[in-house]
């Protein structure tokens, strides 16, 4: 098969398609839950002729999500959710082998990124799959008529859900939004084990530094921070955690990590990883305190966690020393600060993002959230919703089944005991 002559797309090079196809099929092997959903969709066809815009990291795993939606009858346009996360071979294969209109090129400028968002909205989607809420925010700001016709959206990330809740609070969210990230089978695994492993993978691929014996400062102890801290410890690093939430800070202490303010951590860290979802958590004053050669990167959704504008002002023009590795020499101290992946998600910029095995559950949630929106069309109020708990439990059950792991269920006696209040001491 080849791209249809009339289909519009914007990818780096269609000649990359054969490599992309092999990698998409490799990832598929690790996505048994999504495969089962695909088989069901292929029979039931719940999305016949449905127009979907998916804004996601264009990876092998996302390709398998798009194939699942396609099996259900949907016409999906795929655009990048980050200028640096696209796997160009995957984008090429989706166009060439599955006839999916893809608009995504690794390293695209912010202008091109925004143009792709607007082009995707021009297709008048009925459903939006978003990762960070850029498409929904643009829709609400610029396309009032289209917003009224949207059936709903699904959102992959913590950051996107924070934005959706702000839209709901401001009274501008006029359709239902499924908070995929809030499913336990999403954030317990993707955010923790996925971010934990892929962030270290990104740091290692970019720099090839030894982690053992290094002091790694993890800024933020949400699910992603927990994963990064846990895996960094596993590699022999001395892990320091910084937090603004006292409960999470206590949790980090009791998990055995040193906790201190970033202003104290700045001078002792060898490697810094931000995972907060916030802005300028490493700022000018922190860069000034860092050791010569400190490595700084981000694994939170947006690239504003590091104040790179401030760092540029404090430094001589930066020098690229390896792919995804930029060295800044501070004017005053002469110290060098090494920034990875332009401050964008290091796991997707320098590595391949989360492994397929966790994305299997995340994207099972995505696929079933789209189905939920369709099945409940006209019945859900505008605002943020979650998939029912039974769906979460079903996804976990299917994952265990695929892994060949059996687990227990309650006996009749236990069911009765747990539903009564009479029996006590
Ligand atoms: N987010 C993090 N890792 C990802 C992956 N492999 N595919 C899509 N989105 C992701």
CSV table of C-alpha atoms and ligand atoms in Angstrom, one decimal, residues 56-62 81 87 131 156 190 195 198 345 347-348 352-356 359 363, ligand 1:
chain,number,residue,atom,x,y,z
A,56,UNK,CA,0.0,12.7,20.9
A,57,UNK,CA,3.7,11.8,20.9
A,58,UNK,CA,4.1,10.1,17.5
A,59,UNK,CA,5.7,6.9,18.7
A,60,UNK,CA,5.3,3.2,18.0
A,61,UNK,CA,2.9,2.9,20.8
A,62,UNK,CA,0.7,5.8,19.6
A,81,UNK,CA,2.0,16.8,20.9
A,87,UNK,CA,9.6,9.3,15.6
A,131,UNK,CA,-1.9,15.2,25.4
A,156,UNK,CA,-3.6,11.8,28.6
A,190,UNK,CA,2.8,5.0,33.0
A,195,UNK,CA,8.7,7.9,33.3
A,198,UNK,CA,12.4,6.2,30.1
A,345,UNK,CA,10.7,15.8,27.7
A,347,UNK,CA,12.5,10.6,27.7
A,348,UNK,CA,10.9,11.3,24.3
A,352,UNK,CA,11.8,6.4,22.8
A,353,UNK,CA,9.4,7.4,25.6
A,354,UNK,CA,7.7,4.9,27.8
A,355,UNK,CA,8.0,1.2,26.8
A,356,UNK,CA,5.1,-0.4,25.1
A,359,UNK,CA,1.6,2.3,27.2
A,363,UNK,CA,-3.8,3.5,25.5
B,1,LIG,N1,4.3,9.4,26.6
B,1,LIG,C1,5.4,8.9,27.2
B,1,LIG,N2,5.9,7.8,26.5
B,1,LIG,C2,5.1,7.7,25.4
B,1,LIG,C3,5.1,6.8,24.3
B,1,LIG,N3,6.0,5.8,24.2
B,1,LIG,N4,4.1,6.9,23.4
B,1,LIG,C4,3.2,7.9,23.5
B,1,LIG,N5,3.2,8.8,24.5
B,1,LIG,C5,4.1,8.7,25.4
